[in-house]
């Protein structure tokens, strides 16, 4: 049974929802018509830019969720990302030295920082917005102190941390080493431990700057990959659960239970398991592995692992949150991997529960309540799903299946292997993913790993020379030489139109292409590329006491809202004394205030997109919000 549906819908959306439901229930899902849709909605290009405007807008309106979010039914978690810790950061240095050296004339030899002098940008104690520098340790320490004093373990249930804690490799005079990446990760771990203590579930993730050289990660079993995973798991001390170490050392991904719901009713899910994904195996910029079509593709193995985890979640009656570093979309992922990701996470062909756990109380497919990413340093959301035009030539996974006459069974060959625990993936399940005890130093367990292979042997999609922007966010150029954080960002002039077209396709092209959709979001980052920021999510952790409450009908685990908190470091840099850490970050805006939606369910996002498309005045507002004054 499809239990994750929000019953409150407009007429159009309601019919779409019914379509979703029907399609999900049906075993005759049309795998031929799989395609991908990505709507990258740049809500704000850089939180900073539009913050002031949004707060002004919001101030004029009732804060619709303010009181409801104060209910005991609501839980909270932190999404923090892209810390990019740089111990070599020097306050008062130049940005063109990546904040590593003072200007030639030493005008800025001033550890109080902050001063903007004679054409040089002398950087401040807590970092500098809109420059290429990374985060000073002072910023990481202040973030930690803020999280401890304002939030702490009693106000949050868990922490999602989507990678890139190493510094960038942008200073030719100080090439980055892997040791520095590990050091950055260790500093980040200490900061989070200091803030939340030992019992808080913290879920780390591998970013493209947590490996060396950046973006290059060899296939599982290769000694450099093994070393990378081993060193990171040490640096993340205990964040990867012991029973997942073997999986992590194999592929760089792992599962972790993050919360049990308060008193779930019978037939309800019991809690949330987070899947920390290694997006580098799908990332186009990683030339060490190919796409997701070859039988021995590491990217495909990870898709198989997700499917296996969905079987586990179903058997254990738990919901999922997926997290990763690089946002899944057409630009970022190899086509076969993006396609496979969309297909798998939207459960086009649902995975059965593990048969060794009898399915008492099996409520159907596990809900994926959130897909959270980092990397792009902005505040963005997008749909991930299927699109008609991807059906044939761009659908190698699907074609492979058809060739084997899979009549009456819409699973692809590898999905069958996962479900039936046969073949290569059956072997991986038994030897790696299901192996619960593992001594990290026991190299005799290497028997369970693939032989080392040359990556060329598993190449299928041609390697892509990654010359263009790495993400939708990076198509938004940052004005290089300004420290004025309220300066408007410039967006491509047709950007909003493209966005609206993508929305329209999702909403209007017809239910045929909407059968399975999800929502992915990127949170803003700690690195001061725009300004340091993080998100606090609110979600339904407990059934509300009164069935009059609006959230009564939502499944437990549904995301309800989020707040973006930012640090005005330009101002904080000017302080002579230490800041008041509790106020180091302040709330910039609440998502529901901007979008006027009830919650963060798929139906609400669809409703919002529909509202936008049907209202000229809303589009105008959307444009002005998106362009922010340009
Ligand atoms: C939230 O609830 C607490 C405890 O019931 C109360 O002290 C606080 O003022 C409430 N906050 C808001 C914003 O309503
Ligand atoms: C900065 O100034 C201090 C004291 O004036 C001096 O000792 C130091 O060498 C200077 N550093 C640089 C890089 O100029
Ligand atoms: C940051 O915190 C660590 C650990 O508390 C401390 O040793 C270090 O001196 C701090 N550094 C700065 C720059 O605040
Ligand atoms: C089709 O699948 C069956 C069983 O899964 C397998 O034995 C057979 O070799 C496959 N045929 C082709 C052409 O791939
Ligand atoms: C290492 O793994 C092997 C194979 O599973 C096992 O027999 C052995 O007891 C393990 N050794 C340690 C120290 O855990
Ligand atoms: C910053 O922006 C404001 C408003 O656009 C402008 O008045 C001010 O002069 C700018 N400051 C700098 C330093 O560019």
XYZ file of C-alpha atoms and ligand atoms in Angstrom:
714
model
C 0.000 0.000 0.000
C 1.184 3.484 -0.812
C 0.948 5.197 2.512
C 3.093 8.214 1.889
C 0.558 10.319 0.130
C -0.546 13.706 1.277
C -4.277 13.734 0.868
C -4.580 17.484 0.803
C -4.208 18.480 -2.785
C -5.662 20.738 -5.317
C -7.819 19.042 -7.887
C -5.112 18.774 -10.500
C -2.515 17.609 -8.080
C -4.934 15.236 -6.516
C -5.429 13.506 -9.801
C -1.680 13.411 -10.255
C -1.299 11.887 -6.836
C -3.813 9.239 -7.683
C -1.810 8.554 -10.748
C 1.297 8.202 -8.674
C -0.501 5.854 -6.375
C -1.992 3.754 -9.103
C 1.285 3.502 -10.854
C 3.095 2.527 -7.746
C 0.618 -0.155 -6.923
C 0.730 -1.518 -10.384
C 3.234 -4.114 -11.371
C 2.989 -2.944 -14.879
C 5.132 0.075 -14.513
C 6.378 1.112 -17.836
C 10.097 0.833 -17.548
C 10.412 1.682 -21.208
C 9.330 5.205 -20.626
C 12.008 6.036 -18.180
C 13.625 9.332 -18.553
C 14.866 11.952 -16.333
C 13.606 15.282 -15.361
C 15.555 17.709 -13.422
C 14.206 21.016 -12.474
C 16.908 22.996 -10.898
C 15.220 25.795 -9.130
C 17.564 28.387 -7.943
C 15.600 29.815 -5.130
C 18.242 32.260 -4.303
C 21.571 32.372 -5.933
C 23.528 32.367 -2.800
C 21.639 32.777 0.327
C 23.195 36.046 1.024
C 21.922 37.877 -1.899
C 18.290 37.658 -1.310
C 18.225 37.335 2.383
C 17.482 40.875 3.214
C 14.700 41.001 0.690
C 13.209 37.765 1.855
C 13.227 38.792 5.447
C 11.547 42.018 4.514
C 8.928 40.119 2.573
C 8.456 37.639 5.329
C 8.127 40.315 7.962
C 4.966 41.542 6.302
C 3.345 38.156 6.454
C 2.114 35.910 9.163
C 4.666 33.296 9.983
C 2.332 30.470 9.138
C 4.354 27.634 10.581
C 5.711 29.396 13.634
C 3.364 27.965 16.195
C 2.833 24.587 14.681
C 6.567 23.956 14.519
C 6.742 24.430 18.270
C 4.717 21.261 18.812
C 6.258 18.243 20.529
C 5.261 16.311 17.405
C 8.078 18.060 15.543
C 11.686 16.894 15.500
C 14.671 18.765 14.119
C 17.931 17.995 12.437
C 20.887 19.950 11.138
C 22.172 19.841 7.580
C 25.693 21.221 7.473
C 27.990 21.020 4.466
C 31.175 22.097 2.728
C 33.248 23.268 5.671
C 36.469 23.341 3.600
C 38.685 23.770 6.628
C 41.951 25.537 5.833
C 44.452 25.647 8.710
C 46.685 27.755 6.436
C 44.183 30.595 6.260
C 45.723 33.872 7.434
C 43.597 36.812 8.503
C 44.759 39.921 6.680
C 46.050 38.006 3.679
C 45.133 38.510 0.044
C 42.386 36.617 -1.709
C 44.583 36.037 -4.742
C 46.909 33.990 -2.564
C 43.849 31.975 -1.498
C 44.183 33.712 1.842
C 47.582 32.147 2.443
C 49.890 35.178 2.186
C 50.032 38.838 3.063
C 50.067 41.392 0.268
C 53.524 42.386 -1.007
C 53.444 45.725 0.765
C 52.207 44.154 3.968
C 49.529 46.772 4.286
C 47.322 44.130 5.773
C 49.615 42.703 8.409
C 46.807 43.106 10.806
C 45.435 40.065 12.487
C 42.285 41.892 13.407
C 41.597 41.589 9.698
C 38.504 43.054 8.133
C 40.026 46.179 6.670
C 39.527 46.645 2.960
C 42.484 48.634 1.767
C 43.909 50.084 -1.395
C 42.787 47.517 -3.906
C 43.859 44.513 -1.873
C 41.228 42.541 -0.107
C 42.515 41.941 3.332
C 40.693 39.028 4.715
C 39.040 38.832 8.070
C 39.238 36.581 11.067
C 36.157 34.528 10.164
C 36.741 34.385 6.428
C 35.690 36.504 3.511
C 32.468 36.236 1.510
C 32.472 35.890 -2.264
C 36.114 35.080 -2.637
C 37.899 31.859 -3.429
C 39.262 31.349 0.058
C 38.364 28.469 2.333
C 37.226 28.514 5.958
C 39.604 29.666 8.693
C 39.692 27.468 11.779
C 38.276 30.416 13.699
C 35.088 30.099 11.644
C 34.870 26.361 12.283
C 35.423 26.925 16.008
C 32.811 29.677 16.107
C 30.353 27.457 14.226
C 30.963 24.698 16.739
C 30.449 27.052 19.674
C 27.296 28.409 18.119
C 25.863 24.946 17.510
C 26.676 24.007 21.062
C 25.167 27.075 22.726
C 22.172 27.638 20.465
C 21.283 24.073 19.463
C 23.111 21.285 21.237
C 22.125 17.662 21.532
C 18.841 18.382 23.276
C 17.357 20.472 20.477
C 18.396 18.355 17.502
C 17.864 14.668 16.763
C 20.663 14.072 14.290
C 23.141 15.763 11.970
C 23.498 15.357 8.201
C 26.977 16.394 7.075
C 27.478 16.232 3.331
C 31.218 16.378 2.927
C 33.986 18.545 1.540
C 35.788 19.276 4.749
C 39.174 19.414 3.036
C 40.469 22.682 1.676
C 40.551 23.444 -2.033
C 43.657 22.866 -4.078
C 43.729 26.360 -5.527
C 47.075 27.755 -4.415
C 49.942 26.708 -6.691
C 52.444 27.658 -3.999
C 50.837 25.311 -1.501
C 49.660 22.193 -3.304
C 47.150 20.299 -1.249
C 48.086 16.964 0.275
C 45.857 14.091 1.320
C 47.121 14.599 4.864
C 45.680 18.118 4.833
C 42.334 16.732 3.709
C 42.370 14.253 6.564
C 43.379 17.057 8.954
C 40.451 19.172 7.730
C 38.105 16.258 8.343
C 39.511 15.693 11.826
C 39.024 19.351 12.720
C 35.449 19.190 11.450
C 34.799 16.042 13.479
C 36.116 17.727 16.632
C 33.940 20.751 15.966
C 30.828 18.578 15.648
C 31.761 16.436 18.643
C 32.359 19.536 20.765
C 28.987 20.870 19.720
C 26.892 17.750 20.177
C 28.735 15.220 22.312
C 29.148 11.528 21.643
C 25.593 10.311 21.496
C 24.302 12.516 18.680
C 23.980 10.527 15.422
C 26.163 12.344 12.916
C 26.196 11.114 9.313
C 29.303 12.086 7.334
C 29.723 11.843 3.578
C 32.535 11.880 1.018
C 32.913 15.070 -0.992
C 34.939 15.575 -4.142
C 37.444 17.505 -2.020
C 37.770 14.760 0.570
C 39.804 12.716 -1.880
C 43.116 13.399 -3.546
C 43.531 14.454 -6.273
C 40.090 16.004 -6.080
C 37.351 14.287 -8.126
C 39.508 11.194 -8.635
C 38.292 8.086 -6.906
C 39.206 4.652 -8.203
C 36.926 1.640 -8.157
C 36.378 -0.446 -5.007
C 39.255 -2.767 -4.293
C 41.774 -0.409 -5.852
C 44.372 0.417 -3.249
C 43.987 4.194 -3.481
C 40.232 3.904 -2.964
C 40.756 1.542 -0.081
C 43.274 3.903 1.508
C 40.946 6.874 1.077
C 38.027 5.092 2.743
C 40.231 3.757 5.503
C 41.736 7.133 6.370
C 38.378 8.880 6.263
C 36.729 6.281 8.470
C 39.527 6.816 11.001
C 39.154 10.604 10.805
C 35.382 10.269 11.222
C 35.991 8.211 14.310
C 32.861 6.199 15.103
C 30.560 8.167 12.793
C 30.472 5.164 10.463
C 28.749 2.406 12.471
C 30.924 -0.663 13.102
C 28.547 -2.934 11.268
C 28.849 -0.717 8.186
C 32.622 -0.465 8.083
C 32.995 -3.282 5.631
C 30.513 -1.681 3.271
C 32.172 1.695 3.690
C 35.662 0.359 3.043
C 34.320 -1.309 -0.066
C 32.410 1.541 -1.676
C 32.545 4.680 0.472
C 28.827 4.492 1.306
C 27.013 3.266 4.404
C 23.701 3.197 6.244
C 23.012 4.570 9.712
C 19.841 4.671 11.803
C 19.377 8.272 12.854
C 16.075 8.442 14.696
C 13.249 6.291 16.016
C 9.863 7.991 15.885
C 8.082 8.775 19.149
C 5.394 6.149 19.692
C 4.530 5.216 16.095
C 1.131 3.579 15.663
C 0.759 0.047 14.474
C 1.412 -0.158 10.763
C 3.511 2.996 10.865
C 7.211 3.195 10.174
C 9.413 3.065 13.201
C 12.141 5.522 12.297
C 14.569 6.904 9.771
C 17.711 5.320 8.374
C 20.141 7.597 6.558
C 21.967 6.347 3.474
C 25.236 8.196 3.009
C 25.970 7.939 -0.726
C 29.308 8.106 -2.463
C 28.290 10.430 -5.271
C 31.838 10.491 -6.638
C 31.194 7.120 -8.317
C 28.426 8.768 -10.372
C 30.117 12.102 -10.900
C 31.174 12.958 -14.455
C 34.308 14.637 -13.204
C 35.638 11.376 -11.812
C 37.544 9.923 -14.753
C 38.606 6.880 -12.724
C 35.325 5.066 -13.164
C 32.834 4.831 -15.999
C 29.067 5.045 -16.060
C 26.498 2.685 -14.621
C 25.895 0.238 -17.443
C 28.803 -2.167 -17.208
C 28.295 -5.222 -15.024
C 31.268 -4.302 -12.862
C 30.603 -0.561 -12.664
C 31.133 0.834 -9.135
C 28.284 3.280 -9.773
C 25.926 0.454 -10.641
C 27.057 -1.474 -7.558
C 26.059 1.502 -5.450
C 22.623 1.613 -7.097
C 22.308 -2.084 -6.273
C 23.293 -1.275 -2.687
C 20.535 1.357 -2.466
C 18.063 -1.226 -3.698
C 19.368 -3.680 -1.132
C 18.992 -1.014 1.587
C 15.421 -0.402 0.438
C 14.726 -4.100 0.927
C 16.211 -3.864 4.417
C 14.250 -0.714 5.233
C 11.074 -2.402 4.097
C 11.728 -5.453 6.203
C 12.606 -3.307 9.222
C 9.695 -0.957 8.610
C 11.882 2.120 8.434
C 11.951 5.207 6.230
C 14.989 6.644 4.480
C 16.865 9.892 4.110
C 19.437 9.931 1.321
C 22.415 12.214 1.516
C 25.332 12.845 -0.762
C 27.738 15.494 -1.864
C 27.064 16.166 -5.552
C 23.456 16.821 -6.568
C 22.024 14.264 -8.985
C 21.282 15.925 -12.280
C 22.091 15.703 -15.943
C 25.111 17.957 -15.678
C 26.678 16.341 -12.662
C 26.177 12.613 -13.182
C 26.977 10.298 -16.053
C 23.713 9.700 -17.909
C 23.378 6.027 -17.043
C 24.086 6.778 -13.394
C 21.629 9.664 -13.238
C 19.013 7.547 -14.872
C 19.711 4.654 -12.544
C 19.611 6.948 -9.533
C 16.227 8.419 -10.478
C 14.844 4.986 -11.224
C 16.103 3.479 -7.992
C 15.235 6.184 -5.497
C 11.799 6.810 -6.953
C 11.245 3.052 -6.792
C 9.990 2.605 -10.304
C 10.060 -1.117 -9.593
C 9.858 -1.426 -5.803
C 12.270 -3.789 -4.144
C 10.631 -6.613 -2.201
C 11.341 -6.938 1.498
C 14.155 -9.291 2.462
C 12.628 -12.709 2.644
C 14.578 -13.713 5.676
C 12.496 -11.185 7.606
C 8.846 -12.172 7.351
C 6.946 -9.101 6.347
C 4.662 -8.584 9.250
C 3.521 -5.011 9.156
C 4.996 -4.464 5.714
C 3.608 -1.108 4.685
C 4.895 -1.058 1.147
C 7.804 0.813 -0.291
C 9.999 2.697 2.151
C 9.392 6.428 2.041
C 12.361 8.536 0.957
C 11.686 11.635 3.034
C 14.632 13.674 1.864
C 17.501 13.705 -0.635
C 20.054 16.155 0.733
C 23.182 17.368 -1.029
C 25.949 19.947 -0.742
C 28.766 20.927 -3.095
C 27.177 23.949 -4.750
C 27.076 26.322 -1.797
C 23.620 27.627 -2.617
C 20.032 27.101 -1.611
C 18.356 25.107 -4.355
C 15.704 22.468 -4.865
C 14.856 20.305 -7.842
C 12.649 17.465 -8.962
C 14.273 14.176 -9.804
C 12.270 11.737 -11.867
C 11.400 10.434 -15.274
C 11.046 12.069 -18.591
C 9.637 10.679 -21.827
C 12.476 11.745 -24.061
C 14.940 9.619 -22.150
C 13.101 6.474 -23.037
C 15.114 4.925 -25.816
C 18.551 5.942 -26.889
C 19.422 7.514 -23.579
C 18.136 4.576 -21.646
C 20.782 1.919 -21.921
C 19.731 0.353 -18.659
C 16.210 -0.133 -19.924
C 17.297 -1.383 -23.350
C 19.500 -3.960 -21.772
C 16.488 -5.304 -20.025
C 14.252 -5.410 -23.071
C 16.799 -7.400 -24.979
C 16.378 -10.185 -22.508
C 12.629 -10.379 -23.077
C 11.687 -9.548 -19.535
C 7.993 -9.976 -20.156
C 5.953 -9.749 -17.002
C 8.941 -8.596 -14.997
C 9.973 -4.996 -15.300
C 13.075 -5.382 -13.231
C 16.415 -4.854 -14.862
C 18.970 -7.634 -14.678
C 20.777 -6.126 -11.738
C 17.564 -5.420 -9.864
C 16.695 -9.097 -10.182
C 20.137 -10.004 -8.889
C 19.663 -7.796 -5.845
C 16.173 -9.096 -5.135
C 17.069 -12.725 -5.634
C 20.559 -12.407 -4.173
C 22.101 -14.065 -7.168
C 25.036 -13.246 -9.425
C 27.516 -10.513 -8.755
C 25.222 -8.491 -6.537
C 24.089 -11.501 -4.574
C 27.743 -12.123 -3.842
C 28.288 -8.526 -2.807
C 25.285 -8.681 -0.483
C 26.587 -11.789 1.227
C 30.248 -10.881 1.357
C 30.185 -7.162 1.947
C 26.892 -5.349 2.468
C 25.466 -7.837 4.879
C 28.698 -8.562 6.706
C 27.986 -6.886 10.007
C 31.142 -7.412 11.981
C 34.400 -6.288 10.608
C 37.711 -5.501 12.151
C 38.955 -2.508 10.244
C 42.540 -3.754 10.446
C 41.738 -7.271 9.337
C 43.104 -7.335 5.828
C 42.371 -11.018 5.494
C 38.823 -9.882 4.780
C 40.037 -8.578 1.465
C 38.865 -11.844 -0.038
C 35.412 -10.341 -0.215
C 36.586 -7.560 -2.474
C 36.872 -7.411 -6.181
C 40.255 -7.815 -7.692
C 41.952 -4.619 -8.504
C 41.125 -3.718 -12.030
C 42.179 -1.110 -14.467
C 39.403 1.370 -14.723
C 39.627 1.275 -18.510
C 38.293 -2.250 -18.427
C 35.039 -1.156 -16.910
C 34.576 1.958 -18.956
C 31.262 2.325 -20.740
C 30.120 5.928 -20.956
C 33.014 7.796 -22.502
C 34.924 9.721 -19.854
C 33.813 13.298 -19.848
C 36.333 16.063 -19.808
C 34.854 18.255 -17.203
C 35.357 21.725 -18.507
C 32.070 23.437 -17.780
C 30.548 24.324 -14.471
C 30.225 21.437 -12.098
C 26.710 22.126 -11.029
C 23.708 24.219 -11.734
C 24.821 26.500 -8.989
C 28.129 27.198 -10.582
C 26.558 28.584 -13.701
C 25.867 31.586 -11.558
C 28.986 33.704 -11.681
C 30.019 35.413 -8.528
C 31.042 39.012 -8.929
C 34.717 38.552 -8.261
C 35.971 41.680 -6.651
C 33.377 42.899 -4.264
C 33.024 42.502 -0.583
C 29.572 43.989 -0.598
C 27.504 40.986 0.335
C 24.249 42.673 -0.551
C 25.413 43.236 -4.113
C 23.052 41.513 -6.517
C 24.145 38.274 -8.129
C 23.788 38.134 -11.864
C 21.877 35.226 -13.285
C 21.749 34.190 -16.935
C 18.943 36.253 -18.389
C 16.913 33.266 -19.555
C 17.411 31.323 -16.390
C 13.980 31.833 -14.904
C 12.351 30.969 -18.206
C 14.254 27.681 -18.339
C 13.188 27.003 -14.823
C 9.545 27.652 -15.559
C 9.704 25.431 -18.617
C 11.075 22.587 -16.559
C 8.300 23.031 -14.034
C 5.780 23.031 -16.765
C 7.133 19.816 -18.157
C 6.846 18.115 -14.816
C 3.331 19.381 -14.212
C 1.739 19.481 -17.615
C 3.386 16.821 -19.733
C 1.015 14.393 -18.186
C 0.942 11.817 -15.471
C 2.571 9.344 -17.837
C 5.882 11.016 -17.232
C 5.287 11.857 -13.604
C 4.720 8.441 -12.210
C 7.667 8.658 -9.896
C 9.120 11.903 -8.710
C 11.295 12.967 -5.867
C 12.657 16.258 -4.582
C 16.357 16.893 -4.132
C 17.726 19.870 -2.259
C 21.090 21.515 -1.764
C 21.854 23.321 1.463
C 24.087 26.365 1.653
C 27.581 25.806 2.976
C 29.838 26.870 5.812
C 32.623 27.981 3.463
C 32.177 31.738 2.999
C 31.893 31.498 -0.795
C 28.564 33.237 -0.394
C 28.258 33.482 3.360
C 28.478 30.751 5.969
C 25.062 29.155 6.414
C 23.318 25.921 7.376
C 19.809 24.571 7.477
C 17.716 23.329 10.367
C 14.990 20.972 9.122
C 11.726 20.352 10.968
C 10.045 16.993 10.488
C 7.129 15.043 11.898
C 8.521 12.760 14.587
C 5.330 11.946 16.415
C 1.639 11.774 15.515
C 0.067 15.100 16.566
C -2.311 14.789 19.495
C -5.268 16.332 17.762
C -6.548 15.101 14.448
C -7.618 18.679 13.813
C -4.025 19.592 13.211
C -3.016 20.015 9.651
C -0.213 17.517 9.823
C -2.405 14.763 11.204
C -2.642 12.981 7.877
C 1.044 13.109 6.997
C 3.261 10.065 7.368
C 5.764 10.212 10.206
C 9.107 11.479 8.976
C 7.646 13.977 6.509
C 9.749 17.134 6.297
C 7.665 20.098 7.370
C 9.860 23.128 6.896
C 13.384 24.414 7.175
C 15.177 27.520 8.358
C 18.355 28.902 6.849
C 20.756 30.392 9.373
C 23.656 32.559 8.282
C 26.637 34.326 9.789
C 27.246 37.900 8.735
C 30.997 37.509 8.802
C 31.674 40.881 7.186
C 30.215 42.395 10.335
C 31.633 39.796 12.714
C 35.124 40.371 11.321
C 34.990 43.934 12.572
C 34.500 42.972 16.201
C 37.496 43.675 18.399
C 36.342 41.178 21.002
C 35.058 37.645 20.663
C 31.530 37.458 19.314
C 28.587 36.161 21.315
C 28.618 32.682 19.868
C 24.970 32.002 20.492
C 24.223 34.806 18.047
C 27.008 34.076 15.591
C 24.471 32.612 13.165
C 21.010 34.104 12.917
C 17.915 32.991 11.088
C 17.817 34.295 7.557
C 14.467 32.935 6.485
C 12.009 30.109 6.789
C 11.136 28.213 3.628
C 7.371 28.265 4.220
C 7.427 32.043 4.612
C 8.817 32.419 1.135
C 6.798 29.752 -0.637
C 3.637 29.684 1.428
C 3.450 25.932 1.479
C 2.325 23.691 4.312
C 5.152 21.206 4.385
C 7.995 19.828 2.277
C 6.187 16.814 0.857
C 6.288 16.148 -2.874
C 2.676 17.247 -3.185
C 3.496 20.588 -1.619
C 6.381 21.190 -3.991
C 4.127 20.278 -6.917
C 1.424 22.549 -5.594
C 3.873 25.384 -5.324
C 5.159 24.824 -8.857
C 1.584 24.747 -10.136
C 0.726 27.959 -8.326
C 3.741 29.593 -9.854
C 2.804 28.507 -13.359
C -0.776 29.663 -13.082
C -0.167 33.080 -11.589
C 1.394 35.890 -13.514
C 1.887 37.987 -10.415
C 3.555 35.120 -8.588
C 5.882 34.576 -11.520
C 6.750 38.223 -11.394
C 7.508 37.958 -7.724
C 9.448 34.769 -8.340
C 11.479 36.518 -11.021
C 12.246 39.438 -8.804
C 13.143 37.100 -5.953
C 15.338 35.061 -8.236
C 17.053 37.974 -9.848
C 17.089 39.979 -6.686
C 17.247 43.464 -7.893
C 19.113 43.069 -11.156
C 7.357 27.020 22.297
O 7.000 26.239 23.414
C 7.717 26.528 24.591
C 7.338 25.536 25.656
O 5.994 25.187 25.581
C 7.442 27.970 24.997
O 8.183 28.287 26.148
C 7.847 28.874 23.855
O 7.550 30.213 24.159
C 7.145 28.495 22.585
N 7.671 29.283 21.491
C 6.893 29.819 20.547
C 7.599 30.574 19.478
O 5.701 29.695 20.539
C 53.540 41.345 10.477
O 53.883 42.262 11.532
C 54.575 41.665 12.606
C 54.785 42.688 13.710
O 54.721 43.982 13.185
C 55.907 41.097 12.086
O 56.632 40.482 13.145
C 55.654 40.113 11.010
O 56.833 39.640 10.458
C 54.804 40.709 9.904
N 54.450 39.648 8.976
C 54.510 39.825 7.676
C 54.160 38.622 6.848
O 54.812 40.860 7.139
C 39.953 26.214 17.695
O 39.590 25.274 18.682
C 40.633 24.401 19.055
C 40.062 23.358 19.979
O 39.257 23.948 20.927
C 41.758 25.205 19.677
O 42.814 24.349 20.033
C 42.241 26.239 18.679
O 43.213 27.052 19.255
C 41.097 27.077 18.160
N 41.598 27.911 17.084
C 41.142 29.120 16.813
C 41.783 29.841 15.705
O 40.198 29.599 17.403
C 18.519 -13.425 -19.880
O 18.370 -13.684 -18.510
C 18.588 -15.034 -18.145
C 18.265 -15.234 -16.683
O 18.301 -14.043 -15.972
C 20.029 -15.415 -18.482
O 20.282 -16.753 -18.160
C 20.271 -15.183 -19.955
O 21.621 -15.427 -20.262
C 19.909 -13.771 -20.367
N 19.998 -13.633 -21.807
C 20.643 -12.648 -22.395
C 20.606 -12.630 -23.880
O 21.230 -11.763 -21.763
C 39.950 -11.712 10.292
O 39.047 -12.265 9.346
C 39.135 -13.678 9.203
C 38.215 -14.100 8.062
O 36.905 -13.713 8.292
C 38.779 -14.333 10.534
O 38.891 -15.732 10.428
C 39.717 -13.820 11.604
O 39.339 -14.334 12.870
C 39.699 -12.301 11.665
N 40.710 -11.841 12.588
C 40.470 -10.886 13.479
C 41.623 -10.487 14.342
O 39.386 -10.346 13.589
C 27.021 48.043 -1.043
O 25.719 48.038 -1.590
C 24.966 49.142 -1.220
C 23.569 48.946 -1.745
O 23.586 48.489 -3.072
C 25.643 50.433 -1.746
O 24.898 51.545 -1.355
C 27.018 50.515 -1.164
O 27.702 51.611 -1.689
C 27.802 49.261 -1.459
N 29.085 49.267 -0.775
C 30.218 48.956 -1.354
C 31.418 48.970 -0.486
O 30.285 48.644 -2.531
